[in-house]
XYZ file of C-alpha atoms in Angstrom:
541
model
C 70.736 -28.977 -18.051
C 74.180 -27.726 -18.525
C 75.064 -26.733 -22.072
C 77.168 -29.181 -23.907
C 80.478 -28.502 -25.520
C 80.237 -27.267 -29.095
C 80.386 -29.948 -31.688
C 79.775 -30.566 -35.394
C 76.543 -32.440 -34.530
C 73.191 -30.589 -34.756
C 71.881 -29.870 -31.211
C 69.297 -32.237 -29.826
C 65.769 -31.015 -30.207
C 63.298 -31.280 -27.168
C 59.761 -30.729 -27.974
C 56.498 -31.178 -26.019
C 53.458 -33.020 -27.301
C 51.723 -29.598 -27.965
C 54.730 -28.058 -29.587
C 53.709 -27.257 -33.199
C 51.618 -28.281 -36.060
C 52.712 -31.324 -38.106
C 54.150 -29.422 -40.982
C 56.227 -26.957 -38.836
C 57.454 -29.866 -36.541
C 58.595 -32.021 -39.306
C 60.506 -29.057 -40.896
C 62.182 -28.340 -37.549
C 63.355 -32.054 -36.969
C 66.963 -32.680 -37.240
C 67.687 -36.458 -37.046
C 71.265 -36.583 -35.911
C 72.886 -39.687 -34.393
C 71.689 -38.633 -30.933
C 68.675 -36.429 -31.312
C 65.162 -35.745 -32.586
C 62.002 -33.810 -31.910
C 59.028 -35.508 -30.556
C 55.863 -34.990 -32.725
C 52.656 -33.468 -31.326
C 50.003 -35.878 -30.162
C 47.754 -33.708 -32.473
C 49.894 -34.399 -35.496
C 48.117 -36.037 -38.415
C 49.370 -39.592 -39.499
C 50.595 -39.793 -43.085
C 48.251 -40.880 -45.952
C 48.777 -44.245 -47.599
C 50.227 -42.695 -50.577
C 52.804 -40.658 -48.675
C 53.766 -43.892 -46.600
C 54.133 -45.892 -49.880
C 56.287 -43.181 -51.447
C 58.528 -42.818 -48.158
C 58.806 -46.647 -47.789
C 60.112 -46.917 -51.319
C 62.726 -44.202 -50.638
C 63.869 -45.552 -47.223
C 63.224 -49.198 -47.899
C 61.377 -49.699 -44.615
C 57.869 -48.653 -43.270
C 57.716 -45.303 -41.455
C 57.272 -45.613 -37.746
C 56.170 -42.597 -35.759
C 58.240 -41.774 -32.602
C 56.847 -42.179 -29.186
C 54.314 -39.776 -27.700
C 54.007 -39.186 -23.843
C 51.403 -36.625 -23.145
C 52.546 -33.542 -21.458
C 56.239 -34.600 -21.521
C 59.440 -33.784 -23.328
C 62.431 -36.001 -23.719
C 65.874 -36.250 -25.317
C 67.757 -39.276 -26.389
C 71.125 -39.470 -24.760
C 74.179 -41.756 -25.101
C 75.343 -43.686 -22.168
C 78.440 -41.184 -21.563
C 75.897 -38.377 -21.045
C 74.016 -40.213 -18.310
C 75.666 -38.464 -15.153
C 76.353 -40.878 -12.567
C 75.710 -44.137 -14.565
C 79.138 -45.584 -13.998
C 78.821 -44.809 -10.170
C 75.996 -47.165 -9.564
C 76.003 -50.904 -9.007
C 73.318 -52.272 -11.490
C 73.381 -55.752 -10.302
C 70.571 -55.229 -7.805
C 68.617 -53.369 -10.377
C 69.014 -56.279 -12.779
C 67.604 -58.730 -10.413
C 64.589 -56.484 -9.610
C 64.033 -56.013 -13.391
C 64.166 -59.957 -13.882
C 61.370 -60.207 -11.210
C 59.369 -57.912 -13.145
C 59.966 -59.942 -16.280
C 58.115 -62.881 -15.079
C 54.481 -61.283 -15.768
C 55.930 -59.538 -18.791
C 57.158 -62.520 -20.472
C 53.982 -64.271 -19.714
C 51.931 -61.793 -21.813
C 50.752 -63.105 -25.215
C 48.489 -60.301 -26.192
C 49.161 -56.558 -26.519
C 48.313 -54.395 -23.515
C 44.631 -53.218 -23.476
C 45.599 -49.550 -22.851
C 47.701 -47.908 -25.504
C 50.837 -46.565 -23.690
C 54.022 -45.495 -25.430
C 56.072 -48.589 -24.432
C 53.251 -51.071 -25.173
C 54.739 -54.612 -25.132
C 58.236 -53.616 -26.105
C 59.575 -54.742 -22.781
C 59.116 -58.305 -23.794
C 62.172 -58.762 -25.760
C 64.675 -57.297 -23.054
C 62.851 -59.627 -20.571
C 63.211 -62.674 -22.579
C 66.762 -61.893 -22.954
C 67.184 -61.161 -19.159
C 65.726 -64.518 -18.233
C 67.961 -66.412 -20.661
C 71.417 -64.877 -19.587
C 73.326 -65.914 -16.511
C 74.345 -62.535 -14.989
C 76.048 -62.386 -11.693
C 78.293 -59.427 -11.707
C 78.000 -55.780 -12.079
C 80.039 -55.417 -15.309
C 77.706 -57.927 -17.026
C 74.561 -56.281 -15.620
C 75.699 -52.952 -17.065
C 76.508 -54.391 -20.417
C 73.120 -55.963 -20.529
C 71.270 -52.701 -19.913
C 73.532 -50.824 -22.403
C 72.837 -53.592 -25.022
C 69.120 -53.753 -24.525
C 68.110 -50.200 -23.927
C 68.801 -46.578 -25.013
C 68.644 -43.816 -22.346
C 65.994 -41.068 -22.678
C 66.094 -38.010 -20.605
C 62.408 -37.329 -19.721
C 60.447 -34.561 -17.765
C 57.341 -32.560 -17.955
C 57.097 -29.895 -20.636
C 59.048 -26.867 -19.865
C 60.729 -28.483 -16.714
C 64.270 -29.580 -16.314
C 63.806 -32.064 -13.502
C 61.378 -34.428 -12.058
C 60.297 -34.964 -8.316
C 60.648 -37.876 -6.020
C 59.110 -38.727 -2.663
C 59.539 -42.011 -0.675
C 57.237 -44.628 0.932
C 57.664 -47.757 3.073
C 55.636 -50.519 4.668
C 54.509 -49.538 8.140
C 55.023 -52.133 11.115
C 52.161 -51.548 13.609
C 50.687 -53.428 16.669
C 47.282 -55.089 16.231
C 44.904 -57.703 17.314
C 42.409 -60.144 15.721
C 39.671 -59.044 18.087
C 38.549 -55.631 19.452
C 39.831 -54.697 22.950
C 39.967 -51.728 25.137
C 43.454 -51.083 23.595
C 42.659 -51.973 20.073
C 39.631 -50.072 18.933
C 40.200 -49.007 15.420
C 39.139 -51.394 12.749
C 41.079 -52.184 9.376
C 38.262 -52.981 6.853
C 38.350 -55.239 3.908
C 36.551 -54.261 0.801
C 32.699 -54.146 1.243
C 30.493 -56.045 -0.882
C 28.349 -53.089 -1.934
C 31.200 -51.118 -3.375
C 31.152 -51.046 -7.145
C 33.458 -49.759 -9.832
C 32.483 -49.520 -13.315
C 34.232 -52.114 -15.517
C 35.268 -54.359 -12.525
C 33.388 -57.209 -10.906
C 33.259 -58.034 -7.259
C 35.527 -61.014 -7.939
C 38.330 -58.691 -9.130
C 41.530 -59.281 -7.144
C 42.067 -55.463 -6.760
C 40.397 -52.250 -7.774
C 41.976 -49.183 -9.256
C 43.200 -46.458 -6.896
C 41.442 -43.661 -8.973
C 38.085 -43.023 -10.439
C 34.509 -43.062 -9.210
C 33.199 -45.641 -6.673
C 29.530 -46.314 -5.793
C 27.475 -48.210 -3.539
C 24.132 -49.766 -4.491
C 20.861 -48.808 -3.025
C 18.085 -51.283 -3.965
C 18.370 -53.023 -7.154
C 19.516 -50.133 -9.495
C 20.285 -46.937 -7.776
C 24.010 -46.057 -7.390
C 25.360 -43.180 -5.099
C 28.809 -42.194 -4.172
C 30.431 -44.331 -1.442
C 30.814 -43.222 2.075
C 33.603 -40.840 2.697
C 36.261 -41.109 5.584
C 34.167 -39.151 8.013
C 31.061 -41.416 7.576
C 33.196 -44.569 7.706
C 34.854 -43.459 11.022
C 31.394 -42.699 12.325
C 30.435 -46.315 11.850
C 28.711 -46.314 8.437
C 29.923 -49.973 7.840
C 30.582 -51.129 11.285
C 29.113 -54.440 12.464
C 29.080 -56.181 9.116
C 32.019 -58.574 9.762
C 34.364 -56.558 7.482
C 37.089 -56.124 10.166
C 40.427 -57.750 9.414
C 42.230 -56.580 12.368
C 42.052 -53.849 15.020
C 44.769 -51.132 15.726
C 45.539 -48.746 18.544
C 44.955 -45.506 16.736
C 43.414 -43.828 13.740
C 46.782 -42.226 12.910
C 48.366 -45.690 12.501
C 45.485 -46.540 9.989
C 45.817 -43.228 8.127
C 49.618 -44.015 7.608
C 48.811 -47.533 6.476
C 46.361 -46.212 3.986
C 48.809 -43.555 2.609
C 51.500 -46.306 2.265
C 49.134 -48.945 0.755
C 50.331 -51.780 2.805
C 51.295 -52.866 6.326
C 52.708 -55.605 8.677
C 50.482 -55.909 11.707
C 52.210 -57.429 14.616
C 49.773 -59.497 16.685
C 49.964 -59.983 20.485
C 51.272 -63.673 20.037
C 54.278 -62.364 17.923
C 52.737 -63.538 14.587
C 52.536 -61.173 11.697
C 49.566 -60.114 9.610
C 50.442 -58.909 6.079
C 47.924 -56.360 4.516
C 47.839 -54.916 0.911
C 45.656 -52.348 -0.840
C 42.330 -53.666 -2.197
C 40.015 -50.865 -3.020
C 39.248 -47.099 -2.118
C 36.074 -45.192 -1.611
C 36.317 -43.068 -4.770
C 37.243 -39.747 -3.155
C 40.458 -38.073 -4.293
C 43.389 -38.277 -1.953
C 44.125 -34.970 -0.064
C 47.444 -34.750 1.571
C 46.948 -33.778 5.414
C 50.536 -32.235 5.251
C 49.390 -29.692 2.647
C 46.504 -28.885 5.125
C 48.862 -28.205 7.884
C 51.083 -26.070 5.608
C 48.144 -23.982 4.300
C 47.050 -23.374 7.951
C 50.477 -22.190 8.914
C 50.740 -24.991 11.519
C 53.902 -26.524 10.043
C 56.293 -24.571 7.889
C 56.712 -26.185 4.313
C 60.334 -26.739 4.772
C 59.828 -28.850 8.021
C 56.935 -30.897 6.713
C 57.482 -34.676 6.918
C 55.427 -37.713 8.163
C 57.019 -37.372 11.541
C 55.867 -34.100 11.926
C 52.223 -34.974 10.916
C 52.333 -37.899 13.422
C 53.634 -35.670 16.208
C 50.793 -33.140 15.639
C 48.151 -35.682 15.510
C 49.310 -37.349 18.758
C 49.628 -34.079 20.482
C 46.201 -32.761 19.334
C 43.664 -35.612 19.120
C 40.680 -33.514 18.680
C 42.240 -31.482 15.787
C 43.600 -34.633 14.400
C 40.026 -36.067 13.961
C 39.037 -32.947 11.872
C 42.406 -32.960 10.083
C 41.868 -36.561 8.900
C 38.409 -35.830 7.468
C 39.907 -33.286 5.129
C 41.051 -36.278 3.297
C 37.795 -37.899 2.413
C 39.708 -40.844 0.671
C 39.484 -44.128 2.429
C 41.427 -47.360 1.526
C 40.290 -50.974 2.160
C 42.782 -53.919 2.627
C 43.153 -57.662 1.911
C 45.087 -60.034 3.931
C 47.952 -61.613 1.695
C 50.005 -64.697 2.425
C 53.429 -63.401 2.933
C 55.975 -64.394 5.714
C 57.162 -61.743 8.139
C 60.363 -61.327 6.145
C 58.906 -61.051 2.702
C 58.834 -57.642 1.000
C 55.498 -56.052 0.139
C 53.824 -56.841 -3.232
C 53.501 -53.814 -5.596
C 50.874 -53.100 -8.092
C 52.530 -55.145 -10.678
C 52.143 -58.174 -8.589
C 55.684 -58.941 -7.757
C 57.519 -58.306 -4.439
C 59.189 -54.847 -4.114
C 62.886 -54.460 -3.663
C 63.956 -51.860 -1.042
C 65.926 -49.042 -2.537
C 65.376 -50.269 -6.220
C 61.549 -50.296 -6.750
C 59.519 -47.252 -7.514
C 55.875 -46.264 -8.045
C 55.024 -44.397 -11.140
C 52.143 -42.869 -12.983
C 50.595 -46.047 -14.517
C 48.596 -44.089 -17.030
C 52.014 -43.195 -18.700
C 54.300 -45.925 -17.817
C 54.482 -49.719 -18.167
C 55.460 -51.701 -15.177
C 58.897 -53.059 -15.426
C 60.432 -49.951 -17.101
C 63.949 -49.081 -15.714
C 64.600 -45.661 -14.652
C 68.035 -44.099 -13.833
C 67.286 -41.493 -11.129
C 69.916 -38.867 -10.102
C 69.565 -36.234 -7.382
C 70.620 -34.981 -3.919
C 68.375 -36.419 -1.256
C 68.151 -36.234 2.574
C 68.937 -39.704 3.206
C 71.064 -39.340 6.368
C 69.153 -36.567 7.943
C 66.751 -33.532 7.181
C 69.740 -31.337 6.529
C 71.953 -33.890 4.634
C 72.030 -33.893 0.819
C 73.407 -37.465 -0.185
C 74.218 -37.999 -3.750
C 71.792 -40.555 -5.071
C 72.605 -42.105 -8.499
C 70.668 -45.312 -8.802
C 68.945 -47.501 -11.478
C 65.333 -48.191 -10.515
C 62.403 -50.277 -11.701
C 58.701 -49.246 -11.991
C 56.657 -51.817 -10.166
C 54.070 -49.818 -8.242
C 51.785 -46.899 -8.452
C 49.900 -44.372 -6.333
C 47.186 -42.029 -6.693
C 49.428 -38.998 -6.033
C 52.061 -40.000 -8.463
C 51.280 -38.132 -11.588
C 53.544 -37.062 -14.480
C 56.376 -38.599 -16.567
C 59.059 -37.734 -14.169
C 57.315 -38.507 -10.923
C 58.379 -41.343 -8.641
C 57.861 -42.701 -5.009
C 60.809 -44.681 -3.856
C 60.294 -47.732 -1.820
C 62.688 -47.986 1.227
C 61.305 -51.102 2.930
C 59.590 -51.744 6.108
C 59.716 -50.478 9.564
C 60.344 -47.226 11.469
C 63.922 -46.344 10.128
C 62.552 -46.799 6.370
C 59.674 -44.621 7.511
C 61.939 -41.892 8.687
C 64.000 -41.869 5.433
C 60.827 -41.989 3.248
C 59.252 -39.301 5.113
C 61.838 -36.747 4.510
C 61.973 -37.182 0.740
C 60.280 -34.389 -1.380
C 63.101 -33.357 -3.841
C 63.722 -32.761 -7.416
C 65.642 -35.449 -9.336
C 66.756 -36.117 -12.871
C 64.858 -39.037 -14.701
C 66.311 -41.041 -17.509
C 64.101 -43.674 -18.782
C 65.561 -46.836 -20.276
C 63.802 -47.358 -23.642
C 63.789 -50.904 -25.362
C 65.956 -50.575 -28.490
C 62.985 -51.558 -30.642
C 61.502 -48.225 -29.913
C 64.687 -46.030 -30.320
C 63.535 -42.680 -31.396
C 66.735 -41.852 -33.356
C 66.353 -44.938 -35.484
C 62.569 -44.135 -35.911
C 63.408 -40.686 -36.804
C 65.449 -41.801 -39.786
C 62.252 -43.288 -41.291
C 60.331 -39.844 -41.009
C 59.753 -37.768 -44.194
C 61.814 -34.694 -44.872
C 60.309 -31.231 -44.836
C 59.015 -29.788 -48.108
C 61.694 -28.366 -50.301
C 61.872 -24.523 -50.361
C 60.830 -23.030 -53.739
C 63.619 -21.849 -56.050
C 64.031 -18.182 -56.784
C 62.289 -18.621 -60.171
C 59.247 -20.090 -58.728
C 59.159 -17.493 -55.904
C 59.336 -14.592 -58.521
C 56.559 -16.161 -60.494
C 54.067 -16.466 -57.379
C 50.975 -14.406 -57.197
C 52.280 -12.679 -54.032
C 55.086 -11.100 -56.043
C 52.671 -9.806 -58.575
C 50.556 -8.027 -56.010
C 53.666 -6.524 -54.355
C 54.630 -4.907 -57.777
C 51.146 -3.728 -58.337
C 51.092 -2.158 -55.085
C 54.332 -0.362 -55.621
C 52.955 1.246 -58.843
C 49.630 2.424 -57.276
C 49.609 6.190 -56.261
C 48.880 7.144 -52.738
C 45.210 8.331 -52.299
C 44.858 12.015 -51.807
C 42.711 11.382 -48.860
C 45.578 9.657 -47.016
C 48.205 12.448 -47.736
C 49.066 14.804 -44.861
C 48.644 18.229 -46.141
C 50.923 21.085 -45.151
C 49.506 23.756 -42.812
C 51.613 26.701 -44.270
C 52.849 26.128 -47.852
C 55.773 28.631 -47.400
C 57.182 26.891 -44.365
C 58.791 23.561 -43.908
C 56.589 20.894 -42.447
C 57.772 18.794 -39.453
C 57.132 14.958 -40.419
C 54.493 13.200 -38.355
C 54.508 9.510 -37.502
C 53.128 7.233 -40.074
C 49.442 6.323 -39.684
C 47.879 2.966 -40.346
C 44.466 2.614 -42.001
C 42.950 -0.063 -40.037
C 40.665 -1.305 -42.494
C 43.383 -2.096 -45.170
C 46.563 -2.436 -43.029
C 48.247 0.069 -45.485
C 51.282 2.158 -44.138
C 51.592 5.450 -45.694
C 54.754 7.840 -45.125
C 54.224 11.611 -45.033
C 56.106 13.857 -47.387
C 59.409 14.964 -46.058
C 60.057 18.675 -44.904
C 60.596 21.111 -47.835
C 60.233 18.341 -50.472
C 58.203 19.363 -53.532
C 56.740 16.026 -53.831
C 56.388 12.838 -51.654
C 57.357 9.587 -52.989
C 55.117 6.955 -51.342
C 56.603 3.697 -49.939
C 55.050 0.420 -51.224
C 52.155 -0.239 -48.815
C 52.179 -3.573 -46.800
C 50.200 -6.171 -48.645
C 48.548 -9.197 -46.989
C 49.882 -12.616 -47.654
C 47.771 -14.514 -50.061
C 45.981 -17.639 -48.856
C 48.047 -20.784 -48.741
C 47.758 -22.954 -51.913
C 46.422 -26.428 -51.354
C 49.329 -29.098 -50.675
C 47.893 -31.388 -53.378
C 48.344 -28.854 -56.136
C 52.029 -28.231 -56.456
C 53.237 -25.342 -58.648
C 54.267 -26.159 -62.144
C 58.079 -26.417 -62.866
C 59.581 -23.373 -64.092
C 62.241 -22.910 -66.815
C 65.653 -23.775 -65.760
C 64.865 -27.417 -64.554
C 63.286 -26.525 -61.258
C 61.082 -29.215 -59.752
C 58.069 -28.546 -57.557
C 58.108 -29.177 -53.754
C 56.871 -32.441 -52.508
C 53.273 -32.652 -51.137
C 53.044 -31.860 -47.360
C 53.174 -34.949 -45.173
C-alpha cells in the first residue's frame, strides 16, 4: 500500500492475530479516529474487576475488537477506498438485499463463532425497509450502514481472486451410445458426522464415510473407484453426459445446466462430496511441465484432455475428490443458487471462505484483471457480496467471482488468477475504532523516583563497587613493555563483561559488569508511592 501523506494523526496500526502478548499489544495501540491494532487471538480477556473499573471510567462496557485468524486489517475512511466512487453500487445493493432475506429471518445467534456474528441483521433490516432505486442512494446506504476495512493475510498486501461460472452441457435422461458418463446423486450409504441423510446439502470439506454392515465406517470411494463403477447400477444416475471432462468441470464449478435432446434444461447443484481434498489438475500439469504456469487456464486443461484421452484419465484420478449433485427446480433463465441459498448475481456474487466470513458480507474488490483477453488487464473496481463458498477458497482475502452461465462466462472465469485488494464492509455496530475507545490504556511508566528506588538499580550500584576478580584480569607478559589490549572476554556462566587494562596504565579501572534483569514483579502488587506525590501504575490488564 502506498505511504500516506504526513499528517498529525497517529499512523494506523496493522497487527496480525499472533502479533504480541496482551500487555505489549495494548501498550502499542494508538486509538486514533481512523486506526487501531488488532488484538491477538491468544490475548487474555480482562478480569471482572478490570472491566468494572474501565466501565466506570468510560461509562460503557468494554468490547474487544474483531479477531480474524491469520489476518491483518486496517480501518479506512471512504475517501481512502480506491475506486469506490467509480463503481455503480446499485446492482450490489440489489444483490445484498437478496442475501438479506435469510439473514433477516434469523432469530438466534449463529451456531459458529465468526467475527461478524449476527451483525448484518441491522443493515439488512434497513435495506429491506428503504426504497433505493438509484446509485447515489445506494452509495449513501452503504456509507451509512458500514465502515470499510482493508483486509488481507498476515504479512501480505493483497488478496487473490479467481473466477467460476455455470457450465451448459448437452445430456440425456437415459444412457445411449453418445451419452455414456453418469452424473450421480448423493448415495444413501454416504455419511458425514453431524449430518443426517435428510440434510438438504452436505459440507464441501471434512471426512466422509460409507457404512459396512451395521457399525463399521470406512472412507468413501475415491474418483478412480467411482469411475470404475463402484456405485453403478444403483439407480443414482440423474443424467448422462458425453464426456468425463464435462463432468469434471461441472464438479469444479459446483452447478450446471444440462440441455436435453428435446431442448429442455435440467438444473443441477452441488449436494455432497466423497471426503477427499480437491487437487487442481491444472497444478499437476504445471508440475509435470506440460503447461507453463503463465498459460494455465481451464481452456488449456480442456484442450489437453481432449487431445490426450488416455493421459486425461490418469490426470483426473490425481484429483480423488468427487462431487454428487441434486436436481433443483430452476427455469432455464434463473441463475444458479449459491451456498447461502439465494440465486447468484453474475459479476456481483463471490464465493468466500465460510469458516471466516458470513454470507451476505459486502466486499469491495479492486484489481487489474484479464477480462477482455489473456493479455489485457482491465481495471476492476466493484462492490461484491459473499453468497457462496468452495473447498479451494481459503483465507480472509480470497474470492471466486461468479461470471454467470455459458461458454463466454467460462472463458472469462478460466483466465482469472490475479492479486486484488479486498475492502470488507463492516457493520457499524462492530466498528473497531469505536470499540478501541473502550479498551484500557497501557500501564503508566514509573516515575524517576520510583525507578531509582527499584531493586535493579541497587544491584547495578553494588556491581559497580565490586572489584574485578584477580582470576579474570589479563596479566601483562612483560612488565617493562606496553601491552596491547585484547578484546573483552565474556564469562559465560555469569554473563559479566570485563575490560582489560589499557596499555602503560598503572592500574586498570574495571567497568561495571552487565547485571541480569530481575524477575518481573507481580502485576497485582504495585510499588508503594514514593515521596513527591507519585502514584503507582495501574494493574496490568
